[in-house]
Amino acid sequence: MAVDPDFLDHVRDLLAGLGPLRLGRMFSGAALYVEEDVMIAMISPSGTLYMKSDATTEAAFRAAGSEPFVYTRKDGRRQVTSLMSLPEPALDDPEEALHWAELSLGPARAATRAKRAAKARKAARRAG
């Protein structure tokens, strides 16, 4: 993980109200998980905190000045993800950061449920 340890500590402090955070690797940065396997956020290698979003929350993020995490695939196409940058004022305000994190919980939990269901279907096909 190429994430600044001081920034990671700051993010942990900002999101402490969510409970324990688990780290994983993602795009040379760090994925942040709550509730064991619910990926709620990502810290990019450049030091931007991105929160999970979906069609129900994207407008609120955009209205607050957030931008999506975008990367270029090996074939040259740009891929826009469901991760939106944490609004700038929230980086210095734990109460506001927690608001955005709680807004991200719904999309994060839904994505996790879909991922679990896909894994179960795949395992059932292999077993059957």
PDB file of C-alpha atoms in Angstrom:
ATOM      1  CA  MET A   1       0.000   0.000   0.000  1.00  0.00           C
ATOM      2  CA  ALA A   2       1.376   3.369  -0.993  1.00  0.00           C
ATOM      3  CA  VAL A   3      -0.695   5.403   1.434  1.00  0.00           C
ATOM      4  CA  ASP A   4       0.804   8.015   3.753  1.00  0.00           C
ATOM      5  CA  PRO A   5       0.593   6.510   7.269  1.00  0.00           C
ATOM      6  CA  ASP A   6      -0.198   9.923   8.786  1.00  0.00           C
ATOM      7  CA  PHE A   7      -3.109  10.416   6.388  1.00  0.00           C
ATOM      8  CA  LEU A   8      -4.315   6.899   7.146  1.00  0.00           C
ATOM      9  CA  ASP A   9      -4.286   7.703  10.877  1.00  0.00           C
ATOM     10  CA  HIS A  10      -6.216  10.900  10.149  1.00  0.00           C
ATOM     11  CA  VAL A  11      -8.837   8.960   8.166  1.00  0.00           C
ATOM     12  CA  ARG A  12      -9.166   6.422  10.973  1.00  0.00           C
ATOM     13  CA  ASP A  13      -9.811   9.300  13.384  1.00  0.00           C
ATOM     14  CA  LEU A  14     -12.348  10.886  11.016  1.00  0.00           C
ATOM     15  CA  LEU A  15     -14.281   7.633  10.615  1.00  0.00           C
ATOM     16  CA  ALA A  16     -13.892   6.342  14.178  1.00  0.00           C
ATOM     17  CA  GLY A  17     -17.638   6.683  14.746  1.00  0.00           C
ATOM     18  CA  LEU A  18     -18.247   3.811  12.322  1.00  0.00           C
ATOM     19  CA  GLY A  19     -16.424   1.346  14.546  1.00  0.00           C
ATOM     20  CA  PRO A  20     -13.328  -0.692  13.725  1.00  0.00           C
ATOM     21  CA  LEU A  21     -11.893  -0.275  10.229  1.00  0.00           C
ATOM     22  CA  ARG A  22     -10.072  -3.038   8.397  1.00  0.00           C
ATOM     23  CA  LEU A  23      -7.583  -2.256   5.620  1.00  0.00           C
ATOM     24  CA  GLY A  24      -7.047  -4.004   2.322  1.00  0.00           C
ATOM     25  CA  ARG A  25      -5.228  -3.279  -0.929  1.00  0.00           C
ATOM     26  CA  MET A  26      -6.964  -1.495  -3.788  1.00  0.00           C
ATOM     27  CA  PHE A  27      -5.476   0.249  -6.850  1.00  0.00           C
ATOM     28  CA  SER A  28      -2.105   0.608  -5.088  1.00  0.00           C
ATOM     29  CA  GLY A  29      -3.950   2.393  -2.296  1.00  0.00           C
ATOM     30  CA  ALA A  30      -6.007   1.161   0.625  1.00  0.00           C
ATOM     31  CA  ALA A  31      -9.578  -0.098   0.812  1.00  0.00           C
ATOM     32  CA  LEU A  32     -11.374   0.589   4.090  1.00  0.00           C
ATOM     33  CA  TYR A  33     -13.839  -1.987   5.380  1.00  0.00           C
ATOM     34  CA  VAL A  34     -16.426  -1.872   8.152  1.00  0.00           C
ATOM     35  CA  GLU A  35     -18.534  -4.741   9.461  1.00  0.00           C
ATOM     36  CA  GLU A  36     -15.791  -7.192   8.384  1.00  0.00           C
ATOM     37  CA  ASP A  37     -16.351  -7.157   4.588  1.00  0.00           C
ATOM     38  CA  VAL A  38     -18.247  -3.963   3.710  1.00  0.00           C
ATOM     39  CA  MET A  39     -15.914  -1.793   1.611  1.00  0.00           C
ATOM     40  CA  ILE A  40     -16.965   1.756   2.443  1.00  0.00           C
ATOM     41  CA  ALA A  41     -14.015   3.803   1.211  1.00  0.00           C
ATOM     42  CA  MET A  42     -10.685   3.866  -0.557  1.00  0.00           C
ATOM     43  CA  ILE A  43      -7.601   5.994  -0.123  1.00  0.00           C
ATOM     44  CA  SER A  44      -5.880   6.516  -3.453  1.00  0.00           C
ATOM     45  CA  PRO A  45      -2.087   6.517  -3.723  1.00  0.00           C
ATOM     46  CA  SER A  46      -2.321  10.286  -4.318  1.00  0.00           C
ATOM     47  CA  GLY A  47      -3.954  10.696  -0.902  1.00  0.00           C
ATOM     48  CA  THR A  48      -7.598  11.257  -1.842  1.00  0.00           C
ATOM     49  CA  LEU A  49     -10.302   9.642   0.270  1.00  0.00           C
ATOM     50  CA  TYR A  50     -13.112   8.217  -1.859  1.00  0.00           C
ATOM     51  CA  MET A  51     -16.418   7.049  -0.363  1.00  0.00           C
ATOM     52  CA  LYS A  52     -18.735   4.362  -1.756  1.00  0.00           C
ATOM     53  CA  SER A  53     -21.677   5.807  -3.672  1.00  0.00           C
ATOM     54  CA  ASP A  54     -24.500   4.767  -5.973  1.00  0.00           C
ATOM     55  CA  ALA A  55     -27.351   6.355  -7.914  1.00  0.00           C
ATOM     56  CA  THR A  56     -29.109   7.297  -4.651  1.00  0.00           C
ATOM     57  CA  THR A  57     -26.156   9.238  -3.206  1.00  0.00           C
ATOM     58  CA  GLU A  58     -24.143  10.472  -6.184  1.00  0.00           C
ATOM     59  CA  ALA A  59     -26.094  13.740  -6.572  1.00  0.00           C
ATOM     60  CA  ALA A  60     -25.449  14.689  -2.944  1.00  0.00           C
ATOM     61  CA  PHE A  61     -21.728  14.019  -3.352  1.00  0.00           C
ATOM     62  CA  ARG A  62     -21.561  16.007  -6.602  1.00  0.00           C
ATOM     63  CA  ALA A  63     -23.508  18.916  -5.066  1.00  0.00           C
ATOM     64  CA  ALA A  64     -20.844  19.033  -2.333  1.00  0.00           C
ATOM     65  CA  GLY A  65     -18.054  19.205  -4.934  1.00  0.00           C
ATOM     66  CA  SER A  66     -17.045  15.542  -4.998  1.00  0.00           C
ATOM     67  CA  GLU A  67     -15.543  13.857  -8.048  1.00  0.00           C
ATOM     68  CA  PRO A  68     -15.615  10.158  -8.933  1.00  0.00           C
ATOM     69  CA  PHE A  69     -12.540   7.970  -8.852  1.00  0.00           C
ATOM     70  CA  VAL A  70     -11.563   7.347 -12.477  1.00  0.00           C
ATOM     71  CA  TYR A  71      -8.823   5.132 -13.824  1.00  0.00           C
ATOM     72  CA  THR A  72      -7.608   4.006 -17.244  1.00  0.00           C
ATOM     73  CA  ARG A  73      -7.953   0.333 -18.150  1.00  0.00           C
ATOM     74  CA  LYS A  74      -5.207  -1.582 -19.926  1.00  0.00           C
ATOM     75  CA  ASP A  75      -7.137  -1.205 -23.202  1.00  0.00           C
ATOM     76  CA  GLY A  76      -7.047   2.594 -22.804  1.00  0.00           C
ATOM     77  CA  ARG A  77     -10.697   3.086 -21.841  1.00  0.00           C
ATOM     78  CA  ARG A  78     -11.481   5.288 -18.836  1.00  0.00           C
ATOM     79  CA  GLN A  79     -13.424   3.546 -16.074  1.00  0.00           C
ATOM     80  CA  VAL A  80     -15.588   5.624 -13.732  1.00  0.00           C
ATOM     81  CA  THR A  81     -16.189   3.875 -10.418  1.00  0.00           C
ATOM     82  CA  SER A  82     -18.844   4.145  -7.731  1.00  0.00           C
ATOM     83  CA  LEU A  83     -16.378   5.903  -5.442  1.00  0.00           C
ATOM     84  CA  MET A  84     -16.759   9.653  -4.855  1.00  0.00           C
ATOM     85  CA  SER A  85     -14.182  11.912  -3.195  1.00  0.00           C
ATOM     86  CA  LEU A  86     -14.981  12.982   0.329  1.00  0.00           C
ATOM     87  CA  PRO A  87     -16.088  16.641   0.169  1.00  0.00           C
ATOM     88  CA  GLU A  88     -13.134  18.854   1.073  1.00  0.00           C
ATOM     89  CA  PRO A  89     -14.632  20.440   4.236  1.00  0.00           C
ATOM     90  CA  ALA A  90     -15.222  16.975   5.709  1.00  0.00           C
ATOM     91  CA  LEU A  91     -11.489  16.240   5.737  1.00  0.00           C
ATOM     92  CA  ASP A  92     -11.131  18.520   8.749  1.00  0.00           C
ATOM     93  CA  ASP A  93     -14.485  17.893  10.419  1.00  0.00           C
ATOM     94  CA  PRO A  94     -15.087  14.458  11.982  1.00  0.00           C
ATOM     95  CA  GLU A  95     -18.816  15.141  12.372  1.00  0.00           C
ATOM     96  CA  GLU A  96     -19.193  16.003   8.677  1.00  0.00           C
ATOM     97  CA  ALA A  97     -16.940  13.118   7.628  1.00  0.00           C
ATOM     98  CA  LEU A  98     -19.101  10.750   9.640  1.00  0.00           C
ATOM     99  CA  HIS A  99     -22.204  12.134   7.895  1.00  0.00           C
ATOM    100  CA  TRP A 100     -20.734  11.238   4.495  1.00  0.00           C
ATOM    101  CA  ALA A 101     -19.544   7.860   5.755  1.00  0.00           C
ATOM    102  CA  GLU A 102     -23.013   7.039   7.057  1.00  0.00           C
ATOM    103  CA  LEU A 103     -24.455   8.104   3.690  1.00  0.00           C
ATOM    104  CA  SER A 104     -22.014   5.665   2.073  1.00  0.00           C
ATOM    105  CA  LEU A 105     -23.060   2.733   4.264  1.00  0.00           C
ATOM    106  CA  GLY A 106     -26.209   1.968   2.244  1.00  0.00           C
ATOM    107  CA  PRO A 107     -24.431   1.678  -1.111  1.00  0.00           C
ATOM    108  CA  ALA A 108     -21.514  -0.168   0.505  1.00  0.00           C
ATOM    109  CA  ARG A 109     -23.792  -2.733   2.145  1.00  0.00           C
ATOM    110  CA  ALA A 110     -25.784  -3.195  -1.083  1.00  0.00           C
ATOM    111  CA  ALA A 111     -22.592  -3.782  -3.074  1.00  0.00           C
ATOM    112  CA  THR A 112     -21.420  -6.305  -0.487  1.00  0.00           C
ATOM    113  CA  ARG A 113     -24.744  -8.183  -0.615  1.00  0.00           C
ATOM    114  CA  ALA A 114     -24.512  -8.333  -4.416  1.00  0.00           C
ATOM    115  CA  LYS A 115     -20.916  -9.584  -4.231  1.00  0.00           C
ATOM    116  CA  ARG A 116     -21.855 -12.272  -1.699  1.00  0.00           C
ATOM    117  CA  ALA A 117     -24.789 -13.406  -3.872  1.00  0.00           C
ATOM    118  CA  ALA A 118     -22.569 -13.614  -6.966  1.00  0.00           C
ATOM    119  CA  LYS A 119     -20.018 -15.713  -5.053  1.00  0.00           C
ATOM    120  CA  ALA A 120     -22.780 -18.025  -3.813  1.00  0.00           C
ATOM    121  CA  ARG A 121     -24.139 -18.491  -7.348  1.00  0.00           C
ATOM    122  CA  LYS A 122     -20.664 -19.233  -8.653  1.00  0.00           C
ATOM    123  CA  ALA A 123     -20.009 -21.753  -5.862  1.00  0.00           C
ATOM    124  CA  ALA A 124     -23.380 -23.420  -6.514  1.00  0.00           C
ATOM    125  CA  ARG A 125     -22.587 -23.766 -10.240  1.00  0.00           C
ATOM    126  CA  ARG A 126     -19.216 -25.334  -9.433  1.00  0.00           C
ATOM    127  CA  ALA A 127     -20.776 -27.734  -6.924  1.00  0.00           C
ATOM    128  CA  GLY A 128     -23.690 -28.713  -9.140  1.00  0.00           C
TER     129      GLY A 128
END
